[in-house]
Backbone as a ProteinNet text record, in pm:
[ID]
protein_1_A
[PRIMARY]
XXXXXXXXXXXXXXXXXXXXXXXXXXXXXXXXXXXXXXXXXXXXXXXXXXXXXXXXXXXXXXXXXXXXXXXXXXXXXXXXXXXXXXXXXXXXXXXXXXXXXXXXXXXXXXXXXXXXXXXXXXXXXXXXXXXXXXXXXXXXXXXX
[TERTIARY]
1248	1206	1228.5	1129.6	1138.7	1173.6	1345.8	1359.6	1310.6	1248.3	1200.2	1282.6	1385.6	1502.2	1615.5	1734.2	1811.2	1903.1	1919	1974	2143.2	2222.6	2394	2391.3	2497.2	2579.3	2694.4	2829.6	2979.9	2969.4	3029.1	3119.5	3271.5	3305.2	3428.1	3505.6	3638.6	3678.6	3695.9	3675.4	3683.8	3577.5	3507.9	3359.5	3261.6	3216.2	3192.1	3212.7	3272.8	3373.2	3408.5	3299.2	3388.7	3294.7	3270.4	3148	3084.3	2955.6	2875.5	2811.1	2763.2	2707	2662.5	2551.7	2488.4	2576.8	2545.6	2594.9	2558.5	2404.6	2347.6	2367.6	2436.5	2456.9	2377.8	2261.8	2175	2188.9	2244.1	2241.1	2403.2	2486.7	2577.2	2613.3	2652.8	2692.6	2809.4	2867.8	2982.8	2902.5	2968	2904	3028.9	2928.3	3027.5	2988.2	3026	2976.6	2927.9	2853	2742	2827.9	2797.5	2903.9	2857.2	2734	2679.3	2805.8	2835.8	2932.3	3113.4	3138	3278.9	3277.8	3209.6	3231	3195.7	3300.2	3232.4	3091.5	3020.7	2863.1	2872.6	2963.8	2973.4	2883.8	2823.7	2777	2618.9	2578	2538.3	2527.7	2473.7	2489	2418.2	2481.6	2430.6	2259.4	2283.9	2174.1	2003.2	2062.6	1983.3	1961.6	2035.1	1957.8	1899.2	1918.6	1842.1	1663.6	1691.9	1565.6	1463.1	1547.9	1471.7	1430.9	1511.3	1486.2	1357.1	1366.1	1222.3	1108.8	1114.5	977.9	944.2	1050.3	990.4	918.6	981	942.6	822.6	815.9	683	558.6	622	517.7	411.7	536	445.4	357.6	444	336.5	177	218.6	79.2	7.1	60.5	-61.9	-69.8	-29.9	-44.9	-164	-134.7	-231	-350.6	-442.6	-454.3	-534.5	-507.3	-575.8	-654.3	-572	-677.5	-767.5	-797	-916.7	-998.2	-908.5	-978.2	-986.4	-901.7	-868.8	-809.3	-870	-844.9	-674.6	-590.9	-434.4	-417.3	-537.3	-477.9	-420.3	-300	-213.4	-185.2	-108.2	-44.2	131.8	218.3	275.1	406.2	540.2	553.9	711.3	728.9	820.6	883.8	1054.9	1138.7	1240	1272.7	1397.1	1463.9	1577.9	1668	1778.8	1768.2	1886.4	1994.7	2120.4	2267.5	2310.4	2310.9	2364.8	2486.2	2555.1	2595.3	2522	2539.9	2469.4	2539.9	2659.9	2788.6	2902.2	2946.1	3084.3	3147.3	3124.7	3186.6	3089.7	3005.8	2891.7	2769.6	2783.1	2631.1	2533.3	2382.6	2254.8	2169.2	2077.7	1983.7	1860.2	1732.2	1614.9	1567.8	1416.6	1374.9	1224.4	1204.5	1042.4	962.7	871.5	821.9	664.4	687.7	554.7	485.2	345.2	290.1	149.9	86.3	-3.3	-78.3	-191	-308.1	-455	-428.3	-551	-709.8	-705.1	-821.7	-895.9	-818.9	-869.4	-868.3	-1042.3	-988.7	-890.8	-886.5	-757	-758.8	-870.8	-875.5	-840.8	-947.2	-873	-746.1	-676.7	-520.8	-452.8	-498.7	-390.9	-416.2	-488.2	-564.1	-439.9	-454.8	-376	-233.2	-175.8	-57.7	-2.9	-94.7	-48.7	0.1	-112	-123	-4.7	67.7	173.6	269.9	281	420	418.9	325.9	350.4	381.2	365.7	410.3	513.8	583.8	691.3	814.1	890.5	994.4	1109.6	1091.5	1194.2	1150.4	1036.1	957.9	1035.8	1007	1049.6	1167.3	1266.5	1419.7	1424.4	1394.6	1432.2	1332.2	1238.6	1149.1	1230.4	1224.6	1286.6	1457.8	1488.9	1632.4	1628.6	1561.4	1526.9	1433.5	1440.8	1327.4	1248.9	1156.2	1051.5	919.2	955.2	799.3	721.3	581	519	410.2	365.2	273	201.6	91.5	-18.7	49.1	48.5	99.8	-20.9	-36.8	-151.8	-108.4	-209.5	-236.7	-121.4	-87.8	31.9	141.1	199.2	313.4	310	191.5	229.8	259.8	227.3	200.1	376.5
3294.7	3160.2	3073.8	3005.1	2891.5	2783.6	2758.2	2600	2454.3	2378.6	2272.2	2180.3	2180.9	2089.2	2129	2083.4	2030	1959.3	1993	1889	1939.5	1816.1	1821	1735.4	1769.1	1721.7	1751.9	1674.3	1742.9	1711	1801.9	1702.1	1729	1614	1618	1588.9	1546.1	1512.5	1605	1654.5	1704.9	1779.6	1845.9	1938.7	1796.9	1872.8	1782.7	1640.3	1637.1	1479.8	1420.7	1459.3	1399.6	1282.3	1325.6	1261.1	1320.8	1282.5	1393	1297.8	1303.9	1199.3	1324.9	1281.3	1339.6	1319.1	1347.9	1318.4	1215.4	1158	1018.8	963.1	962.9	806.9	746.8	830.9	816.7	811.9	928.6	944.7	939	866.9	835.4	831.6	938	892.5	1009.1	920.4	959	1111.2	1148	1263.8	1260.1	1321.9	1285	1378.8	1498.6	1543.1	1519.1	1568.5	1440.8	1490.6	1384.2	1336.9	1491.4	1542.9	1617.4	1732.4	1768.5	1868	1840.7	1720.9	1644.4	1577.9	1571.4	1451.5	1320.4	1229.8	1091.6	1043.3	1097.4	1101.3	956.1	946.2	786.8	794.4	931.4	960.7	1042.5	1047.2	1175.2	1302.3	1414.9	1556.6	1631.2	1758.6	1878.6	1881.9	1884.5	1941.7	1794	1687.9	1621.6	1604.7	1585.5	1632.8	1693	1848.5	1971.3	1866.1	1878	1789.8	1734.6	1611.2	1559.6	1566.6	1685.8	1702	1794.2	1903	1991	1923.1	1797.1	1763.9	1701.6	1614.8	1537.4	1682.5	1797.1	1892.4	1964.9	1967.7	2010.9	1944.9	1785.6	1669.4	1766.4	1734.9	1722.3	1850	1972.9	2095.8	2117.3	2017.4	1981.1	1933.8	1794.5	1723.3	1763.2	1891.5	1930.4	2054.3	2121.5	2196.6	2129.3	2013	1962.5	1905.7	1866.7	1857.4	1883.6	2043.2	2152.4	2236.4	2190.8	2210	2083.6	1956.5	1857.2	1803.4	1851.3	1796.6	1649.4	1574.6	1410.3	1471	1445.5	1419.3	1274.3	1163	1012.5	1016.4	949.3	933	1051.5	1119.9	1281.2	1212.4	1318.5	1337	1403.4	1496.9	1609.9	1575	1603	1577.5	1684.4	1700.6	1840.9	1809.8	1917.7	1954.5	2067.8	2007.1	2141.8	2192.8	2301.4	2304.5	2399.7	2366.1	2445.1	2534.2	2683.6	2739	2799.5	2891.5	3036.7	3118.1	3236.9	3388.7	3455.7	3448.3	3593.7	3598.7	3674.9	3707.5	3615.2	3471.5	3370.8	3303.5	3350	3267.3	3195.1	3082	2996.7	3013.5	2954.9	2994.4	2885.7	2819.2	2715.5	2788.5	2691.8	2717.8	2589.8	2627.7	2431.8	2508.1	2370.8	2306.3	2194.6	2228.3	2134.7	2086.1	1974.7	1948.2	1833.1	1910.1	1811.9	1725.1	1626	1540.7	1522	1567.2	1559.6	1487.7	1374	1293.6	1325.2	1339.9	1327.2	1464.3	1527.8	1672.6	1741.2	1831.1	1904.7	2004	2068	2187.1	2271.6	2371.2	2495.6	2466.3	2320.9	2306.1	2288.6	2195.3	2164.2	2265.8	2362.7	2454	2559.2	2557.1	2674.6	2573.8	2481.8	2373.9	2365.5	2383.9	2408.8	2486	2604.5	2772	2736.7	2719.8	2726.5	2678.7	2551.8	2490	2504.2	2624.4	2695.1	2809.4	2846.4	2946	2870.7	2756.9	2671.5	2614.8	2577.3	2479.9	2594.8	2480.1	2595.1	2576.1	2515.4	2518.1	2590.6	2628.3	2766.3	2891.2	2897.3	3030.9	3054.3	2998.7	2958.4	3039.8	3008.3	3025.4	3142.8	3166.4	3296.6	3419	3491.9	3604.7	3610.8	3442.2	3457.7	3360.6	3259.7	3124.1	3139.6	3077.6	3059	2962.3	2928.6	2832.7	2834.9	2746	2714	2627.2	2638.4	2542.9	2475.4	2354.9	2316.2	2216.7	2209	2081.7	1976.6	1878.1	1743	1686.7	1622.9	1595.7	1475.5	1395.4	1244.9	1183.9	1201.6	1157.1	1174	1279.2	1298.3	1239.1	1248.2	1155.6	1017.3	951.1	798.6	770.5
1354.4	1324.3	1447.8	1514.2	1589.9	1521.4	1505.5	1508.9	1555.8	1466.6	1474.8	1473.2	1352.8	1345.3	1271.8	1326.9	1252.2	1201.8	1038	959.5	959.1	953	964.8	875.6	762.6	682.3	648.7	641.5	596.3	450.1	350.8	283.6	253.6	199.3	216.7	52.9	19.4	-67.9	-171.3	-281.8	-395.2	-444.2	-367.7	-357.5	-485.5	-584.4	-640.5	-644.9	-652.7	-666.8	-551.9	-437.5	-319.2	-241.3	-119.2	-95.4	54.5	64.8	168.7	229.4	374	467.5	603	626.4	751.9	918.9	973.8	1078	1157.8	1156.9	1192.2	1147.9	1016.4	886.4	873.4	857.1	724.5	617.7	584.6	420.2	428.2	329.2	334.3	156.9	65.3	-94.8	-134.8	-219.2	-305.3	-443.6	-442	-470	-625	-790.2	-895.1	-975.4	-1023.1	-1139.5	-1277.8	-1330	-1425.8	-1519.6	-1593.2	-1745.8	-1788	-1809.9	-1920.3	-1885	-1731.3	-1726.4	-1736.8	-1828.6	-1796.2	-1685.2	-1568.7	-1482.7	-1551.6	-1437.1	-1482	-1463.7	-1404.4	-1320.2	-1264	-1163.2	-1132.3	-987.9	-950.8	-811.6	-838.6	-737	-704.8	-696.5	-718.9	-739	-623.2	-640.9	-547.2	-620.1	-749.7	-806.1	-766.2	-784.8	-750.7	-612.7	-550.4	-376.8	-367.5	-426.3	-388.6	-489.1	-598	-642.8	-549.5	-488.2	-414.2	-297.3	-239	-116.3	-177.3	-236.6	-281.9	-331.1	-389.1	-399	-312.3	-223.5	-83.2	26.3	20.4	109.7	10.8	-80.1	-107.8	-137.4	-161	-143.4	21.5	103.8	244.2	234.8	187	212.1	155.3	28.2	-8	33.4	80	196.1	320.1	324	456.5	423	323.9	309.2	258.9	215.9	170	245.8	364.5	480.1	575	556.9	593.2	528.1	375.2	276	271	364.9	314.4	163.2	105.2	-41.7	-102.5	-148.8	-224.8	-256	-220.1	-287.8	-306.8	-289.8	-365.2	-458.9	-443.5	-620	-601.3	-523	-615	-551.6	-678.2	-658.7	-643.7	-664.7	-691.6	-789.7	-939.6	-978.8	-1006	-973	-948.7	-1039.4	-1079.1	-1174.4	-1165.9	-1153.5	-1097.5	-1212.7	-1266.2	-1370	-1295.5	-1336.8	-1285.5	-1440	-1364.6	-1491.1	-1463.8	-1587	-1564.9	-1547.2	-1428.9	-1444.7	-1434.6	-1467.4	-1522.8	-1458.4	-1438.5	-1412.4	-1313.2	-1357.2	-1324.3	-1193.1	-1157.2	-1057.1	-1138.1	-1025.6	-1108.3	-1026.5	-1075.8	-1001.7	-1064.6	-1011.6	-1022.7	-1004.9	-1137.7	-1173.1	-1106.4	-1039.1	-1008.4	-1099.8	-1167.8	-1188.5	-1160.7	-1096.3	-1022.4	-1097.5	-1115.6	-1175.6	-1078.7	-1041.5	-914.3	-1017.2	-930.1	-1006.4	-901.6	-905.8	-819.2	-884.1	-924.7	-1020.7	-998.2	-818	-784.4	-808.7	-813.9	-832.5	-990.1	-1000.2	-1101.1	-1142.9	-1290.1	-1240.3	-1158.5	-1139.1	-1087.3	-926.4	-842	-739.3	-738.1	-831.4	-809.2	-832.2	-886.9	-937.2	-780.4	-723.9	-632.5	-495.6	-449.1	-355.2	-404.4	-547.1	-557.5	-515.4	-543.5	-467.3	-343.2	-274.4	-132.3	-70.5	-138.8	-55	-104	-241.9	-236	-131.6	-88.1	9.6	139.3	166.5	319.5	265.4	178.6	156.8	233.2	296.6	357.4	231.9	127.9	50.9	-38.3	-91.7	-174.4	-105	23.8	96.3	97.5	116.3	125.7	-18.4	-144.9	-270.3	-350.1	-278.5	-350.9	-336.7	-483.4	-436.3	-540.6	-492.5	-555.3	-648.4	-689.4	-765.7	-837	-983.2	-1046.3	-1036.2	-974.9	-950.3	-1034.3	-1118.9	-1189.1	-1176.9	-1153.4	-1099.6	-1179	-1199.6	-1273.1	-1315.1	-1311.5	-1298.7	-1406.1	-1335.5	-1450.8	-1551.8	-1678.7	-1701.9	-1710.4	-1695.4	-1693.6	-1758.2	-1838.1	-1936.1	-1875	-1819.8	-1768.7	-1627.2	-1560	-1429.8	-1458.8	-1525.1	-1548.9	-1513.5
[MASK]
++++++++++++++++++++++++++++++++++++++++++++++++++++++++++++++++++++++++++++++++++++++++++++++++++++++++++++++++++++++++++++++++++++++++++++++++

């Protein structure tokens, strides 16, 4: 792999419970485990970063592929969900679903341009293989 960039972040404090900041101080938050798991959820999560960092990175792969079909992506946009589980003998493992919204387009294109930019998303690639990733056209209703 030819490196393009990279990203630095510590964190520090109480893993969960602590807090995490880049090294430019940019991103700078207190980090809290969500009530649903006994935290107070007074912060931020692992699980929601990863969220948003995957739909901001697969936003782009779309309009990047997207570009080079020349495809309408007005109004799209990519909503992620990340669940934290058990998978056994005391290790956990995360599922993402990603539901994208491409208005301008019918299904078969959107669904054909979804493909395409799970295969360029470097956060698809990172996680194929070991992650469950489901992917899937939003309908009008759910984008709103």
């Amino acid at each position: 792999m030819k490196t393009l960039y990279t990203a630095r972040a510590l964190a520090t404090g109480d893993g969960r419970d602590g807090q995490a900041r880049t090294d430019d101080g940019k991103l700078a938050v207190d980090l809290a485990s969500p009530a649903e798991m006994g935290g107070a959820g007074n912060g931020t999560n692992p699980e929601q970063l990863f969220a948003a960092g995957y739909a901001a990175c697969f936003h782009s792969a779309l309009r990047l592929v997207a570009r080079r079909t020349k495809a309408d992506v007005t109004g799209s946009s990519v909503r992620a969900e990340v669940d934290l589980g058990a998978i056994g003998n005391g290790a956990f493992g995360i599922a993402v679903r990603l539901e994208v919204s491409l208005p301008e387009l019918g299904a078969a294109e959107a669904e054909e341009l979804i493909e395409k930019a799970h295969q360029v998303c470097p956060y698809s690639n990172a996680t194929r293989g070991n992650v469950d990733v489901q992917l899937s056209l939003a309908t009008e209703e759910a984008a709103a």
